[in-house]
Coordinates of N, CA, C and O in Angstrom, one line a residue:
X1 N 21.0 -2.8 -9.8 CA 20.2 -2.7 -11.1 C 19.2 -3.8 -11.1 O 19.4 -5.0 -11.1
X2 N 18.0 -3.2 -11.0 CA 17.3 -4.4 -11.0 C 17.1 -5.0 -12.7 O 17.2 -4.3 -13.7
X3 N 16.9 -6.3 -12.7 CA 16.8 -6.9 -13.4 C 15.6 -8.4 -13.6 O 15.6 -9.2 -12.7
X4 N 15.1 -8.6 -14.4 CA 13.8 -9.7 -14.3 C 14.7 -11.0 -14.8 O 15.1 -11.2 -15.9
X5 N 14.8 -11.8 -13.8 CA 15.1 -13.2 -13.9 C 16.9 -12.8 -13.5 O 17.7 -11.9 -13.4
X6 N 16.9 -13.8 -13.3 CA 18.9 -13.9 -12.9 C 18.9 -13.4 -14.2 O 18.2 -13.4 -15.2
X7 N 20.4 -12.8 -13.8 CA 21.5 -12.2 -15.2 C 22.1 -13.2 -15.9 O 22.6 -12.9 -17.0
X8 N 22.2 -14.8 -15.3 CA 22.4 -15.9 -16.9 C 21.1 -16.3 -17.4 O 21.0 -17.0 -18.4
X9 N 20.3 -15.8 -16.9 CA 18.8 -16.2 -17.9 C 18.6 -15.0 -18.8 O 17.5 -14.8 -19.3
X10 N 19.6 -14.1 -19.0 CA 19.4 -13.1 -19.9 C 20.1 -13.3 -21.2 O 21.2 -13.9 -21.4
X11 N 19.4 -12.7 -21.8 CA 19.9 -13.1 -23.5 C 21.4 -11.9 -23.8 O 22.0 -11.1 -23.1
X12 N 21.5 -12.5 -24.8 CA 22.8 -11.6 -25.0 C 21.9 -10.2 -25.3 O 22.0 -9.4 -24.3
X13 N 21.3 -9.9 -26.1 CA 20.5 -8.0 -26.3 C 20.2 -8.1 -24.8 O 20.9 -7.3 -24.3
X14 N 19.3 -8.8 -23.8 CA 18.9 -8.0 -22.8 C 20.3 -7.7 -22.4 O 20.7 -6.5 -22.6
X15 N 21.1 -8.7 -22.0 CA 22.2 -8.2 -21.3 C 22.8 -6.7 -21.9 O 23.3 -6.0 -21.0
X16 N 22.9 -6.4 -22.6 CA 23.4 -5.2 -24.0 C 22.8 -4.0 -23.6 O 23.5 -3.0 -23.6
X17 N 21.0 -4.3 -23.2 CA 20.2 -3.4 -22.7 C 20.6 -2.6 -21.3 O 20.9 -1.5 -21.0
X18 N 20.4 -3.9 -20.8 CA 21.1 -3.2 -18.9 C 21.6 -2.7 -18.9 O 21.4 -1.6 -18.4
X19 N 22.8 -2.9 -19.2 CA 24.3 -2.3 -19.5 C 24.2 -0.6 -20.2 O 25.0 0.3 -19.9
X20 N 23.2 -0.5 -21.1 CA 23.1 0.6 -21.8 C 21.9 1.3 -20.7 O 21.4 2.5 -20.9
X21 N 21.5 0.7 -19.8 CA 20.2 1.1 -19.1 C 21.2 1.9 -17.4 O 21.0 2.8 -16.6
X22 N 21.9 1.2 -17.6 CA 22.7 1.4 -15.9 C 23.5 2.3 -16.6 O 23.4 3.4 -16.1
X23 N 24.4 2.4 -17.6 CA 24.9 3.7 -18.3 C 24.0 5.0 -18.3 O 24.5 6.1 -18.3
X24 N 22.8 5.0 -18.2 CA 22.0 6.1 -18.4 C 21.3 6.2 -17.1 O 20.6 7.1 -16.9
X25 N 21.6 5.2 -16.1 CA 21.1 5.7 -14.8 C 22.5 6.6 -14.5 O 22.4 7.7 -13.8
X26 N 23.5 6.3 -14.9 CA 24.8 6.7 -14.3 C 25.1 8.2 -14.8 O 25.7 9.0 -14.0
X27 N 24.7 8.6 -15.7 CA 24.4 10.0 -16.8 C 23.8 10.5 -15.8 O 24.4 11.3 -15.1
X28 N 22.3 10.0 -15.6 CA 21.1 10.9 -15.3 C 21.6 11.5 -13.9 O 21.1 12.5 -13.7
X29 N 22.8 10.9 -12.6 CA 23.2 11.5 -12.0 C 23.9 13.0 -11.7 O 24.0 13.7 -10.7
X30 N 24.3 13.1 -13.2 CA 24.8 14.2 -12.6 C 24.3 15.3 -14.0 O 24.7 16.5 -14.1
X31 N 23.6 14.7 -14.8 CA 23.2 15.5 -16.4 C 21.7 15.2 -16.4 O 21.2 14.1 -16.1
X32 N 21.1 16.5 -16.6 CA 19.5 16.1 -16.9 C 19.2 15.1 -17.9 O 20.2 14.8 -18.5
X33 N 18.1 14.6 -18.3 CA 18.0 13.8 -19.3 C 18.1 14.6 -21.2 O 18.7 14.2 -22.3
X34 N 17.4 15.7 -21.0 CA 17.6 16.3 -22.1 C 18.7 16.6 -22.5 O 18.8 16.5 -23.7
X35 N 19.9 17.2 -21.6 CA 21.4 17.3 -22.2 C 22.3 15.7 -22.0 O 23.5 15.7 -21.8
X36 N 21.5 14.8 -22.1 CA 22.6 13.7 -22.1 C 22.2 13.2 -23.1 O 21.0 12.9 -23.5
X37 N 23.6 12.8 -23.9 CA 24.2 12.1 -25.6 C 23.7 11.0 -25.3 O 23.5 10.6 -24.2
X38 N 23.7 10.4 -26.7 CA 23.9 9.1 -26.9 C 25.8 8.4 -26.7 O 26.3 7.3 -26.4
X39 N 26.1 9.5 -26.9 CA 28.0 9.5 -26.7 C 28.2 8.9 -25.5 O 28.7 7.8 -25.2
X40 N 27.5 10.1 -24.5 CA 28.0 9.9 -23.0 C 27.9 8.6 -22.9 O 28.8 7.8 -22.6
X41 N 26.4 8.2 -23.1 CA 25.2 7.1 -22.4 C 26.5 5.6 -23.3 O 26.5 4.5 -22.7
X42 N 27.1 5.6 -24.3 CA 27.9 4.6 -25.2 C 29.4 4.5 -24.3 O 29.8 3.4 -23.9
X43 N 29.9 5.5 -24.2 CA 31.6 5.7 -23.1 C 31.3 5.4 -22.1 O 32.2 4.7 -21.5
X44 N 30.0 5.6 -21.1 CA 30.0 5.2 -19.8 C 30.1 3.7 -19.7 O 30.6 3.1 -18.7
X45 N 29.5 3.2 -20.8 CA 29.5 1.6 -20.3 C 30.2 0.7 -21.4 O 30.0 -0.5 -21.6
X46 N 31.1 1.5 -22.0 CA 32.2 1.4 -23.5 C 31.4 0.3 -24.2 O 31.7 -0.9 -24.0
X47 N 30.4 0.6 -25.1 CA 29.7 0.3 -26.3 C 29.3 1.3 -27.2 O 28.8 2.4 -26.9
X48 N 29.6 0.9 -28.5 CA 29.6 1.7 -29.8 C 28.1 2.2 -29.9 O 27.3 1.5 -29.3
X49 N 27.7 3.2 -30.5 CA 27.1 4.4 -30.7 C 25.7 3.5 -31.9 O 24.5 3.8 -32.0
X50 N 26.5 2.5 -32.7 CA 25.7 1.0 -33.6 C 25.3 0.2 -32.7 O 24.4 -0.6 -33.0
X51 N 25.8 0.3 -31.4 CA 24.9 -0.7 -30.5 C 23.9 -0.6 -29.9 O 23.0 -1.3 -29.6
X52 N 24.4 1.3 -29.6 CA 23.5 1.7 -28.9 C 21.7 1.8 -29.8 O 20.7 1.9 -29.1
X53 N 21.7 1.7 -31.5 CA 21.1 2.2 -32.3 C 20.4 0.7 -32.4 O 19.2 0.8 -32.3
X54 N 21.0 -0.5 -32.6 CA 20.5 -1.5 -32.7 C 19.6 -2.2 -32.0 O 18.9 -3.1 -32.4
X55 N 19.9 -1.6 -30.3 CA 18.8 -1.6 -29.6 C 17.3 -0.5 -29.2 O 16.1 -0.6 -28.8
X56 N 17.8 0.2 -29.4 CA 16.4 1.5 -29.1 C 16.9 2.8 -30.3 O 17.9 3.3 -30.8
X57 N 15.6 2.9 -30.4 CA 15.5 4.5 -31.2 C 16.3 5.9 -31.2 O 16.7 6.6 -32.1
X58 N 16.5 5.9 -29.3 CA 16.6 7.3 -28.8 C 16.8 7.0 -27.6 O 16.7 5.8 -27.3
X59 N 17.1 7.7 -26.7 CA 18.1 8.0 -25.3 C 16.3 7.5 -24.3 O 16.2 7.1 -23.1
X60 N 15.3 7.8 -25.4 CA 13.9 7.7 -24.6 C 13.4 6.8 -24.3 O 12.9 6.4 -23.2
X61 N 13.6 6.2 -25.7 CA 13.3 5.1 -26.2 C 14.0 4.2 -25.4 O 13.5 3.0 -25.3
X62 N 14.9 4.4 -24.7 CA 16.0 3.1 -23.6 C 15.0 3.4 -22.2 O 14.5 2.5 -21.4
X63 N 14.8 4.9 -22.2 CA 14.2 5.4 -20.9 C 13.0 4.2 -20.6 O 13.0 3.3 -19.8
X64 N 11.9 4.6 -21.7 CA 10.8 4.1 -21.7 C 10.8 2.3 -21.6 O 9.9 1.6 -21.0
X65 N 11.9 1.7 -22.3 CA 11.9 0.0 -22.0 C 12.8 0.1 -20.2 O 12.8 -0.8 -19.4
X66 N 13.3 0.8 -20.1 CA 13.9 0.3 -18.8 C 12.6 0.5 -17.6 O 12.7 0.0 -16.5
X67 N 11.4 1.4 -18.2 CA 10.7 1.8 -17.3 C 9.9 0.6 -17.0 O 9.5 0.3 -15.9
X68 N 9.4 -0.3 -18.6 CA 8.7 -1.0 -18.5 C 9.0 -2.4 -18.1 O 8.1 -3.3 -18.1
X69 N 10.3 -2.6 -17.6 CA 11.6 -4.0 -16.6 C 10.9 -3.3 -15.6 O 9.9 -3.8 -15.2
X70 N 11.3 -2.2 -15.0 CA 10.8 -1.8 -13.5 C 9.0 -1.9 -13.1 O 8.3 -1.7 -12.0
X71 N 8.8 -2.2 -14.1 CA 7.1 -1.7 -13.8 C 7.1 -3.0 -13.4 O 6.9 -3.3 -12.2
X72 N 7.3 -4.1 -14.5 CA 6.9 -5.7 -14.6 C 7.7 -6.1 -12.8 O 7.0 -6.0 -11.8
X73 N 8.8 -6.3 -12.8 CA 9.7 -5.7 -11.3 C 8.4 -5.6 -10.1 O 7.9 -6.5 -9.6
X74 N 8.2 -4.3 -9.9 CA 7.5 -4.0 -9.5 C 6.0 -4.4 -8.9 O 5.5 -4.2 -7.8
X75 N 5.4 -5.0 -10.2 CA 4.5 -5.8 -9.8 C 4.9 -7.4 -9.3 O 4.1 -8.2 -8.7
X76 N 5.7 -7.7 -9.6 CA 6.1 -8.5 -9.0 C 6.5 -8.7 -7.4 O 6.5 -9.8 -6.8
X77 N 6.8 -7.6 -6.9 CA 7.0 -7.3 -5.5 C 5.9 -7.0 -5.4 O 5.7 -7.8 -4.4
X78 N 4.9 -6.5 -5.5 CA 3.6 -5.9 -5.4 C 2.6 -7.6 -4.9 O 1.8 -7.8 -4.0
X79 N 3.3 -8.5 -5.9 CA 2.2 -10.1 -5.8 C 3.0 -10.5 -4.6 O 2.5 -11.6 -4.3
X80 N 3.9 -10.0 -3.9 CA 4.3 -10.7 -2.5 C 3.9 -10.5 -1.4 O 4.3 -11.1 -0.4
X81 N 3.0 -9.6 -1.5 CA 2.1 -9.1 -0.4 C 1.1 -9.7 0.3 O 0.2 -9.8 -0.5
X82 N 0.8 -10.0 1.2 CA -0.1 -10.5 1.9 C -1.7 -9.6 1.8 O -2.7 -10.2 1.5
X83 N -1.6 -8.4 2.2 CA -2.5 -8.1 1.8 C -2.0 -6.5 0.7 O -0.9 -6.2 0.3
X84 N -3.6 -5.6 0.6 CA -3.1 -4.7 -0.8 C -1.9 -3.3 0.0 O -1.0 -2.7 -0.5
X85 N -2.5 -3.2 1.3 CA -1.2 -2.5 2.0 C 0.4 -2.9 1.6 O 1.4 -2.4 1.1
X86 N 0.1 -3.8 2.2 CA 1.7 -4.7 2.3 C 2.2 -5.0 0.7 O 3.4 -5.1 0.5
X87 N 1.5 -5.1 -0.1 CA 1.6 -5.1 -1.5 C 1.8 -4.4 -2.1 O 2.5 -4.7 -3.1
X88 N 1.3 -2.9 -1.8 CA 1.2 -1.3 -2.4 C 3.1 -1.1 -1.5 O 3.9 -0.5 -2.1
X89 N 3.2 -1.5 -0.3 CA 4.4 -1.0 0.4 C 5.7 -1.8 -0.1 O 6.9 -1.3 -0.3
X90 N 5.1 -3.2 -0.4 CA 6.5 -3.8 -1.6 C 6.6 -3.3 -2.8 O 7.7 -3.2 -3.4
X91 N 5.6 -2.9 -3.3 CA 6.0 -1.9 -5.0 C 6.2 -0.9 -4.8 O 6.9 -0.6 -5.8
X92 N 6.1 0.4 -3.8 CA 6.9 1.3 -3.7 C 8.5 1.3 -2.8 O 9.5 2.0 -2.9
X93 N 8.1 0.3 -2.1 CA 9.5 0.3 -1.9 C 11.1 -0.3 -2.5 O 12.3 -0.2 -2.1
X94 N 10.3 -1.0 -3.9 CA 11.0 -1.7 -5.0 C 11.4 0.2 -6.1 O 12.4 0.7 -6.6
X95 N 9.9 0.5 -6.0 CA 10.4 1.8 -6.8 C 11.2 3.0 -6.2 O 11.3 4.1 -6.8
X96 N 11.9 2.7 -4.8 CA 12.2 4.0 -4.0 C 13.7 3.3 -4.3 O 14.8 4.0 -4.2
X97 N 13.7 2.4 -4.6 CA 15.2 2.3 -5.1 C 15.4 2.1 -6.1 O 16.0 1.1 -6.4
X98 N 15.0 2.9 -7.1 CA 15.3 3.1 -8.1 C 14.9 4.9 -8.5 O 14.6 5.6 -9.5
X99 N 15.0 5.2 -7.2 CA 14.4 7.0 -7.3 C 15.3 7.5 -8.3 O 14.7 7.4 -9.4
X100 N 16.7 8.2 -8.4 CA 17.7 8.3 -9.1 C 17.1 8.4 -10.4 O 16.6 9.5 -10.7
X101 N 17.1 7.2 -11.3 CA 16.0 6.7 -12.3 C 14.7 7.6 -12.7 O 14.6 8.1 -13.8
X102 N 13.8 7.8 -11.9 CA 12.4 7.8 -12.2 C 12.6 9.6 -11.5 O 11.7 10.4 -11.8
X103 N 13.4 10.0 -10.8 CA 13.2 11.5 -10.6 C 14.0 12.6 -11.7 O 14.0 13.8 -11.9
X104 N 14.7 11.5 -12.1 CA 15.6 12.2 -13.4 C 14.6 12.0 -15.1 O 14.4 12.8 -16.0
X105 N 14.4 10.8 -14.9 CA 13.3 10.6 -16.4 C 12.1 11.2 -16.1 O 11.5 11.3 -17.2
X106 N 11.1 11.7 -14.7 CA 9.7 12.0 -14.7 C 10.2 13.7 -15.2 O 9.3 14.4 -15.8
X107 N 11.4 14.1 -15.0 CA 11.8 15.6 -15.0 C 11.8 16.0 -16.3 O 11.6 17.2 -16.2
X108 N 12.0 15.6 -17.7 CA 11.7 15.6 -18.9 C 10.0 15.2 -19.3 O 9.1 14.3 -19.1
X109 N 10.2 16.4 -20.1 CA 8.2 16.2 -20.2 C 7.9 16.7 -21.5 O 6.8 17.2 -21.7
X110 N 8.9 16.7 -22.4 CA 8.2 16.8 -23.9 C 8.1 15.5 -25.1 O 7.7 14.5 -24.6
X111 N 8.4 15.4 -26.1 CA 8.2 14.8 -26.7 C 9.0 13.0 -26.5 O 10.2 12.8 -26.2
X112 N 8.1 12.2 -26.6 CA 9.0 10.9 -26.1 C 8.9 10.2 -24.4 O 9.2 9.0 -24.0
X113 N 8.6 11.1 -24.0 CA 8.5 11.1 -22.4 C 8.2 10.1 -21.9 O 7.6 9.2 -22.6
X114 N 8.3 9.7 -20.6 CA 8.0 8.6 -19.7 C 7.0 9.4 -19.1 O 6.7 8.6 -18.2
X115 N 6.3 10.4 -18.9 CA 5.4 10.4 -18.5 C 4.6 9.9 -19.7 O 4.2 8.8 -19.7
X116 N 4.4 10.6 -20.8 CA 3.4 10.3 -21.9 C 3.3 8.6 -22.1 O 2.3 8.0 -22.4
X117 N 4.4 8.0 -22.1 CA 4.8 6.9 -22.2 C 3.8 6.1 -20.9 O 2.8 5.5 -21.4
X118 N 4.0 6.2 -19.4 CA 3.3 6.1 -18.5 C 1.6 6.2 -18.4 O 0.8 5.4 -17.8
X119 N 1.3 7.6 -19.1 CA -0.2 7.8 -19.4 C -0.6 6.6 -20.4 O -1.5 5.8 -20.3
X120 N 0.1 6.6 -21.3 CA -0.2 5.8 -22.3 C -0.4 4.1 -21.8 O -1.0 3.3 -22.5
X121 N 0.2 3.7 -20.6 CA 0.2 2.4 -20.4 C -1.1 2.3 -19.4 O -1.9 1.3 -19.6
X122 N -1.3 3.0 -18.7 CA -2.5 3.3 -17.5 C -3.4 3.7 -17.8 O -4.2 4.0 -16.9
X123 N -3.8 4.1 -19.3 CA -5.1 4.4 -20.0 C -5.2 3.1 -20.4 O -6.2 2.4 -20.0
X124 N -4.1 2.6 -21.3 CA -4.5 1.2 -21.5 C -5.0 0.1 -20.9 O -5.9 -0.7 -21.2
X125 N -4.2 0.1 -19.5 CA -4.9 -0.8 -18.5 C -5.8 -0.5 -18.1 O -6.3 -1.6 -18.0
X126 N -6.8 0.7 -17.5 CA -7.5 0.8 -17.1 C -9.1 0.3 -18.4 O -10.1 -0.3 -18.0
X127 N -8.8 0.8 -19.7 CA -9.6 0.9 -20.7 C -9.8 -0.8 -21.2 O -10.8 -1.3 -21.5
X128 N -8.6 -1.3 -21.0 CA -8.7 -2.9 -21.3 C -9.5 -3.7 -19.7 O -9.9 -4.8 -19.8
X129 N -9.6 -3.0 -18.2 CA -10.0 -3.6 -17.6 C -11.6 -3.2 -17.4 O -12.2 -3.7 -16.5
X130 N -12.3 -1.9 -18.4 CA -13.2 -1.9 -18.2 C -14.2 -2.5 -18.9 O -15.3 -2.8 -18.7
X131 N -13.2 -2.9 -20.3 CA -13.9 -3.9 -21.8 C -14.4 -5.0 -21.0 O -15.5 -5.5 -20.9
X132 N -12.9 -5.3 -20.0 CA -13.1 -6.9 -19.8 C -14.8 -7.0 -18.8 O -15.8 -7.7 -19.1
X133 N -14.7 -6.3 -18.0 CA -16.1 -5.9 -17.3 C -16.8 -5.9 -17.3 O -17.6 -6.4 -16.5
X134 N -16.9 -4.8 -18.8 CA -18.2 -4.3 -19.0 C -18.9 -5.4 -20.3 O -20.0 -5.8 -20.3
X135 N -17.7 -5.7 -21.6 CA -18.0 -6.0 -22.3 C -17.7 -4.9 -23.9 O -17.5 -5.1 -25.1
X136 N -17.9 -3.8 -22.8 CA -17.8 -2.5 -23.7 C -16.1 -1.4 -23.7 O -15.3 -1.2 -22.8
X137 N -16.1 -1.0 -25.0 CA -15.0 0.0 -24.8 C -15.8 1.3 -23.7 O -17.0 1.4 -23.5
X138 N -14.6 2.2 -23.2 CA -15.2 3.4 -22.4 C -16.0 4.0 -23.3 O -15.7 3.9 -24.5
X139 N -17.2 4.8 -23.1 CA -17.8 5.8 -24.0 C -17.2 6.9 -23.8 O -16.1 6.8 -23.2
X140 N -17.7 8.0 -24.4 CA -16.6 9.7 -24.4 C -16.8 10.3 -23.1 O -16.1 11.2 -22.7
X141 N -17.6 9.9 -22.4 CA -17.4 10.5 -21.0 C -16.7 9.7 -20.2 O -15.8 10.0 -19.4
X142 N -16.9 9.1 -20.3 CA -15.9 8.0 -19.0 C -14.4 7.7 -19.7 O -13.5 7.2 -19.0
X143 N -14.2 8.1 -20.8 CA -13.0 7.9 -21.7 C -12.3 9.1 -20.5 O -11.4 8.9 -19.7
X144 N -13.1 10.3 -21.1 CA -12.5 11.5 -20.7 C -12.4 11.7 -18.8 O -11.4 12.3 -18.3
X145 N -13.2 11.1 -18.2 CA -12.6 11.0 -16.9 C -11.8 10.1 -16.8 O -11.3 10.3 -15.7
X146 N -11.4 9.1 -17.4 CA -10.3 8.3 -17.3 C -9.1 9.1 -17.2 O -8.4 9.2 -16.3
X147 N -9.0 9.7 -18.2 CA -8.1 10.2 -18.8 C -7.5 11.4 -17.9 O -6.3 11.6 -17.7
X148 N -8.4 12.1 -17.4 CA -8.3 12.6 -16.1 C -7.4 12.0 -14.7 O -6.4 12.3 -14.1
X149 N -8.2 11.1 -14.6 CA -7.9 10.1 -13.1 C -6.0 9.8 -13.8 O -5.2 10.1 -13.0
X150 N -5.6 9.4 -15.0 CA -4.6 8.9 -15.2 C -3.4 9.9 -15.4 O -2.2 9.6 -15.3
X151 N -4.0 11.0 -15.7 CA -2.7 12.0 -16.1 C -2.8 12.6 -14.0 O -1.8 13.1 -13.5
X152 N -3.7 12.4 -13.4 CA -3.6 12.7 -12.3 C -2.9 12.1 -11.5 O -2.0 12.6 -10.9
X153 N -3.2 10.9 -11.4 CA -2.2 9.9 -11.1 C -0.7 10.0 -11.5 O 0.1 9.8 -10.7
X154 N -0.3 10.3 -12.8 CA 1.3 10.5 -13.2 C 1.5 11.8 -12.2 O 2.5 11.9 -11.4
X155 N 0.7 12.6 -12.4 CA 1.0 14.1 -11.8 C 1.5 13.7 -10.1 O 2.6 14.1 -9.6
X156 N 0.7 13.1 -9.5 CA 1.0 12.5 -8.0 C 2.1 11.4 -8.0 O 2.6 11.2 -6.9
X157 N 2.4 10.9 -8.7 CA 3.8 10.1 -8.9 C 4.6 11.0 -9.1 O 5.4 10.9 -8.1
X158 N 5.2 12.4 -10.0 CA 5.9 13.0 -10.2 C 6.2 13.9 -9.3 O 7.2 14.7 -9.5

């Protein structure tokens, strides 16, 4: 399970999280994401159904924060690179173990989603690194090829 920082530098909720996060990698093994409870995802890792509520929304809502530990993760292996090869080959190979994960949550695609979730963070970054640039928000055409380039990019991840 990966996790950001040692497991005693985690707070009591993160710790609560993982635990409720590695329960729903353990689900997504053998139950799609859309037929798996909040029940199952609470018995697999024996916490109450109030705990599960007190940290996230929805079964998505866990999906989507666990996605965003692996991203942060991820780029972190990504900054150990020597050069952007060797960099690009440490963040996919941080995310190939966590396949399980990310081929079971990219497989749900309606409402709540880690892809939408995904689009949503990679419009952001790219739109916050063109302000920084340009000075300017995107206009409607470069919005819209963005927007393009980014759902394309999820599409090639999935």
């Amino acid at each position: 399970m990966a996790e950001t920082g040692n497991q005693r530098d985690l707070t009591k909720g993160e710790k609560t999280k993982y635990r409720l996060a590695r329960a729903m990698k353990e689900c997504m093994k053998s139950t799609s994401v859309e037929n798996i409870t909040v029940k199952q995802i609470t018995e697999e890792c024996g916490l109450t159904r109030q705990t599960f509520y007190r940290n996230f929304l929805d079964k998505y809502d866990l999906i989507n924060w666990y996605f965003d530990k692996l991203l942060v993760k991820s780029f972190e292996h990504m900054g150990e690179g020597k050069t952007v090869y060797d960099a690009l080959v440490k963040k996919f190979t941080y995310i190939q173990e966590e396949q399980t994960f990310f081929a079971a949550a990219f497989r749900y695609d309606e409402q709540n989603s880690l892809r939408q979730h995904d689009f949503e963070l990679i419009l952001e970054f790219y739109s916050n690194l063109i302000f920084q640039k340009t000075g300017r928000r995107p206009d409607a055409e470069t919005s819209f090829l963005l927007e393009m380039y980014c759902r394309g990019s999820i599409y090639m991840t999935v």
